[in-house]
Tab-separated table of C-alpha atoms in Angstrom:
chain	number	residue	atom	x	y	z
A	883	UNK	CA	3.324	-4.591	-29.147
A	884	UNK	CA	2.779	-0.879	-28.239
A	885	UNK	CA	-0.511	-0.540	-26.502
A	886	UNK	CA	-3.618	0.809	-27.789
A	887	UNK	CA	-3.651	4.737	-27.401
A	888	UNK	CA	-7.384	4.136	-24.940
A	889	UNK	CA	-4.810	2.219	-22.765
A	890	UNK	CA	-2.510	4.556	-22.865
A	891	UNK	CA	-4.427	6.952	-21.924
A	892	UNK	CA	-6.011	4.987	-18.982
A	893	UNK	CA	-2.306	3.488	-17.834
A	894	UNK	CA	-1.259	7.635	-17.584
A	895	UNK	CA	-4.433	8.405	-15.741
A	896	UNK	CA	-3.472	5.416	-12.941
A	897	UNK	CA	-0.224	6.066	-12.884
A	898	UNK	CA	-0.967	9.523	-11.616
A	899	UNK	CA	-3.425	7.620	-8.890
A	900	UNK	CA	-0.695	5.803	-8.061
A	901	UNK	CA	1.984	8.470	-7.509
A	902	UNK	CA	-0.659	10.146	-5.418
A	903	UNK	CA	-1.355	7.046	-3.267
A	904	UNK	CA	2.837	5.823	-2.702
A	905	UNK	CA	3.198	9.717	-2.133
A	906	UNK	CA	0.816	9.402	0.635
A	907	UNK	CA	1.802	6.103	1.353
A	908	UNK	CA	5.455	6.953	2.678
A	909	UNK	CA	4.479	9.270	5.395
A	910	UNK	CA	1.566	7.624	6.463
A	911	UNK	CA	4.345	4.895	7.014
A	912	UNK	CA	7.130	6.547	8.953
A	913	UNK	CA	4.480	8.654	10.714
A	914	UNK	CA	1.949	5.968	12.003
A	915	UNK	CA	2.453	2.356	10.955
A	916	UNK	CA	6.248	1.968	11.499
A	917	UNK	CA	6.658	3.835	14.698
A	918	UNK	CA	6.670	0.974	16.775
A	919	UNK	CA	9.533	-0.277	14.855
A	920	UNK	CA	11.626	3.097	16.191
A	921	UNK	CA	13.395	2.751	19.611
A	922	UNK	CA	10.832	3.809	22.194
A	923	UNK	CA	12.960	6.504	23.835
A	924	UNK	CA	12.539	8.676	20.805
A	925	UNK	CA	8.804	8.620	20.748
A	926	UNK	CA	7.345	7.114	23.880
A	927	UNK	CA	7.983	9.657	26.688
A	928	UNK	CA	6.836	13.407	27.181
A	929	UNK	CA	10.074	14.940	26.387
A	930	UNK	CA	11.024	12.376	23.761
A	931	UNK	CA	11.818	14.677	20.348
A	932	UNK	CA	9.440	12.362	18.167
A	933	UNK	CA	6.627	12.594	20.864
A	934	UNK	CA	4.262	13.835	18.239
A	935	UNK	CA	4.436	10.636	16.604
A	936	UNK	CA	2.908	9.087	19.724
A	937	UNK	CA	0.335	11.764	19.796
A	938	UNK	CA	-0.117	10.682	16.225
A	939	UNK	CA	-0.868	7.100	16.525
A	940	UNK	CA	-3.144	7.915	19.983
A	941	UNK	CA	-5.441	10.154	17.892
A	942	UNK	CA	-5.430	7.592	15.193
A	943	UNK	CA	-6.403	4.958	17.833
A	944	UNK	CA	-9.063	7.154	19.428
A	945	UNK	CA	-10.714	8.020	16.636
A	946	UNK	CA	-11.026	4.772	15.119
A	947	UNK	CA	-10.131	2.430	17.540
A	948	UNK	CA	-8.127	0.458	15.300
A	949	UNK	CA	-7.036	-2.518	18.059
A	950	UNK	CA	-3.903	-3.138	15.621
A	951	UNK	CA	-2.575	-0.168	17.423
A	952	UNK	CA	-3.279	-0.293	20.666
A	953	UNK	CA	-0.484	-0.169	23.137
A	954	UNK	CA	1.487	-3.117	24.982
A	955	UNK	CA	0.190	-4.176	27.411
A	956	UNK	CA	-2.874	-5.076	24.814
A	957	UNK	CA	-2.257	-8.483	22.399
A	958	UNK	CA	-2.118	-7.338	18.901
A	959	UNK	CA	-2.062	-10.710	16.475
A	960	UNK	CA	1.327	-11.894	15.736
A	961	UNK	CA	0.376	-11.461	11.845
A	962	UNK	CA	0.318	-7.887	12.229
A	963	UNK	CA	3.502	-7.274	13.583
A	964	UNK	CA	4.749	-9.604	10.233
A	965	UNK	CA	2.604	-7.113	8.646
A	966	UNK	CA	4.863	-4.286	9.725
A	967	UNK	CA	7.635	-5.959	9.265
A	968	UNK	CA	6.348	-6.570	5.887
A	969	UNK	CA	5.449	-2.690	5.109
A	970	UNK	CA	9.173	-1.963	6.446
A	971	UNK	CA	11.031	-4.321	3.837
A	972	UNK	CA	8.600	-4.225	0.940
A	973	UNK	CA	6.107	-1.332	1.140
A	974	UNK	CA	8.932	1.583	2.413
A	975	UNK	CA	11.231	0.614	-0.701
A	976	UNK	CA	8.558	0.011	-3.106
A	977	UNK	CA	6.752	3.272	-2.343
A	978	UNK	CA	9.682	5.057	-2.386
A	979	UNK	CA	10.963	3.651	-6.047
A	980	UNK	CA	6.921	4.028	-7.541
A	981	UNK	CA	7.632	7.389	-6.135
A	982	UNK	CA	10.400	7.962	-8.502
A	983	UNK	CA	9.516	5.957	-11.133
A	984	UNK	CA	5.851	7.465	-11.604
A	985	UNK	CA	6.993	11.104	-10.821
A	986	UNK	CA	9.586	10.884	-14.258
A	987	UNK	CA	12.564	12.054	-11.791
A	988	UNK	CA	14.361	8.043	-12.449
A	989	UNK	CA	13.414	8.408	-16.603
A	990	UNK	CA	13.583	10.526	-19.024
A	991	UNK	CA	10.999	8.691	-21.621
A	992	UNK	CA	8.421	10.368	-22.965
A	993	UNK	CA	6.052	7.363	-22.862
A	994	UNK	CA	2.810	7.848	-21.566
A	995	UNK	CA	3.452	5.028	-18.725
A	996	UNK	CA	7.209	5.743	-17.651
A	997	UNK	CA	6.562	1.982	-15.870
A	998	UNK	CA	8.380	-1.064	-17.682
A	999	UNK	CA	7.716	-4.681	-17.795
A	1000	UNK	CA	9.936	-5.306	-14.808
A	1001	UNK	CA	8.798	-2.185	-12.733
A	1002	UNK	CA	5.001	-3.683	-14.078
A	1003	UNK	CA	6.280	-6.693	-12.443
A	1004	UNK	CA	7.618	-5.430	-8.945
A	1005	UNK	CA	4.083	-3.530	-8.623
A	1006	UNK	CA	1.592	-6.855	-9.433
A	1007	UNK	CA	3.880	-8.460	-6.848
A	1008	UNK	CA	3.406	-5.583	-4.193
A	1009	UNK	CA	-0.320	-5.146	-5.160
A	1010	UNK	CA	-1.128	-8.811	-4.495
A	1011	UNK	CA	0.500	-8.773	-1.085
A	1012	UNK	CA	-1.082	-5.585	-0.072
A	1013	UNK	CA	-4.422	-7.023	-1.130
A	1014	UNK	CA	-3.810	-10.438	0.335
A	1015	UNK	CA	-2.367	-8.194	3.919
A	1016	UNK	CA	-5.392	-6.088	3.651
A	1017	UNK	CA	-7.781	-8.506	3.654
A	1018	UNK	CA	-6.438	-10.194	6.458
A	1019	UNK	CA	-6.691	-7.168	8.699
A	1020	UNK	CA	-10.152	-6.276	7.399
A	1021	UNK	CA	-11.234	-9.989	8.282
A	1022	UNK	CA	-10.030	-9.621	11.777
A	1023	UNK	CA	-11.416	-5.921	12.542
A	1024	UNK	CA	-14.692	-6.851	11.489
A	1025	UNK	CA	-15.002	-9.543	14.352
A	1026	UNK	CA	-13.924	-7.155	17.046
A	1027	UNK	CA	-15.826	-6.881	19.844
A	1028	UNK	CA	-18.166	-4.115	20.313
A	1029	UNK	CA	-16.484	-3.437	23.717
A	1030	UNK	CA	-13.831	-1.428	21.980
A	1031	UNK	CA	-15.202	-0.073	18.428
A	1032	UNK	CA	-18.312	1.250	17.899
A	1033	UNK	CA	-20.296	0.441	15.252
A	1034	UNK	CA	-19.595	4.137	13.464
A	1035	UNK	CA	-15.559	2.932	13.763
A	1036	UNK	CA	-16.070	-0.065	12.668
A	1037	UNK	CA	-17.817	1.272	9.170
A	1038	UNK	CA	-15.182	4.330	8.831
A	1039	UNK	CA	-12.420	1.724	9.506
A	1040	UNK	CA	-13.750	-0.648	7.069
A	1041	UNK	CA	-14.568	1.574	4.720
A	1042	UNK	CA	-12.844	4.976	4.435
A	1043	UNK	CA	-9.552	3.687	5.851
A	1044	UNK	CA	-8.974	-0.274	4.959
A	1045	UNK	CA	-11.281	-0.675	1.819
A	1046	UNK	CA	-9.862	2.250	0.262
A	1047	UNK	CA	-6.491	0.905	0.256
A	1048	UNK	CA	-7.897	-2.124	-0.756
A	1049	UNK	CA	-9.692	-0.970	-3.727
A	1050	UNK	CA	-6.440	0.861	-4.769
A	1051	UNK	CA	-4.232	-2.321	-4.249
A	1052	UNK	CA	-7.079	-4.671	-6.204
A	1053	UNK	CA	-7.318	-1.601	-9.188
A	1054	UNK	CA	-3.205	-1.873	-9.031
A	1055	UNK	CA	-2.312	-5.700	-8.799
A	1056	UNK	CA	-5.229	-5.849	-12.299
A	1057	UNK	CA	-3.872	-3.328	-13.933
A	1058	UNK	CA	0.039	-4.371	-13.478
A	1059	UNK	CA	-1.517	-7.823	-14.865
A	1060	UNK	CA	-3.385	-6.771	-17.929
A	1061	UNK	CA	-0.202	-5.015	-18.464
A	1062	UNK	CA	2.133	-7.736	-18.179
A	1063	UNK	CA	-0.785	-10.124	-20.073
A	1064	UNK	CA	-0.601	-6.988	-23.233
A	1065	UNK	CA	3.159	-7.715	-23.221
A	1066	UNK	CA	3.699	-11.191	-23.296
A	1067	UNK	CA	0.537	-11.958	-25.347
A	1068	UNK	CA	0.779	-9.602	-27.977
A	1069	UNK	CA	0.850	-10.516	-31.681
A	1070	UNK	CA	4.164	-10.908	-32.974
A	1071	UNK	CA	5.458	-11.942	-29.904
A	1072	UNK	CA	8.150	-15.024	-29.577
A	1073	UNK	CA	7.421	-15.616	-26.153
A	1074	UNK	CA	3.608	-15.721	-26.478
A	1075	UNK	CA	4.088	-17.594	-30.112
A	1076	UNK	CA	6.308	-20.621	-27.748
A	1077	UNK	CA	3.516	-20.579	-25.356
A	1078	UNK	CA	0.915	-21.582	-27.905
């Protein structure tokens, strides 16, 4: 069933959103959230030639104290480091493909969504987990002590930084569903007609 042409037009306006976000995404990635994940000797000291991405992740962590990035020898939750792990195997790859996918440089249709069922699929599947991941870490932030965020970092943490990128994973993981739910339940349909 080819969608409505309102839906159309709404799946083209979030696809853009989301080209815009993995674009984004990928260097806030390799610049911040993976660098731990990089042999130390290439960030870590004073002459190291990725030092900047040290400086990086100190500003980051001095403006809003964001304990999931505070140095060894400081205990940062086990489930965060599976996080990163996490971002490394699914978020780097998925980013990159959305990247290509969304921009038209892996298609050459002219649809107004250049996403297919299974590329619908792969994003509901990374949306989910980014929501579920997200959540987590907002859960935990919000009980840390007042010792080391302030009440202003806290808010701009929560807010700004985390719920943002939890509102865009929510508004992604719903629309890849109402997508797939449009394909398999459309009239005409074998699938949806064996399902009834």
């Amino acid at each position: 069933m080819a969608p409505s042409s309102a839906s159309s037009s709404s799946s083209s306006w979030l696809d853009k959103v989301y080209l815009i976000y993995f674009a984004v995404h990928i260097p806030v990635m390799l610049c911040v959230d993976l660098v731990p994940l990089y042999p130390a000797s290439l960030w870590q000291p004073a002459t190291a030639p990725l030092r900047f991405l040290g400086d990086l992740r100190a500003y980051y962590l001095t403006t809003y104290a964001d304990q999931f990035f505070v140095p060894p020898p400081a205990v940062v939750p086990a489930f965060f480091k599976f996080f990163t792990l996490l971002e490394l195997v699914l978020h780097l790859p998925v980013s990159v493909w959305a990247v290509r996918k969304l921009s038209g440089s892996s298609s050459s249709s002219s649809s107004s969504s250049r996403l297919d069922g299974p590329g619908e699929l792969v994003l509901l599947v990374y949306g989910i987990e980014t929501v579920l991941t997200t959540a987590c870490c907002m859960y935990e932030a919000y009980f840390w002590d007042v010792a080391v965020i302030t009440s202003e970092q806290r808010v701009m943490l929560l807010t700004a930084l985390y719920g943002s990128y939890l509102a865009i994973a929510t508004c992604l993981a719903v629309d890849m569903y109402t997508r797939l739910l449009r394909r398999v339940s459309g009239p005409g349909n074998a699938t949806a007609k064996k399902l009834q």
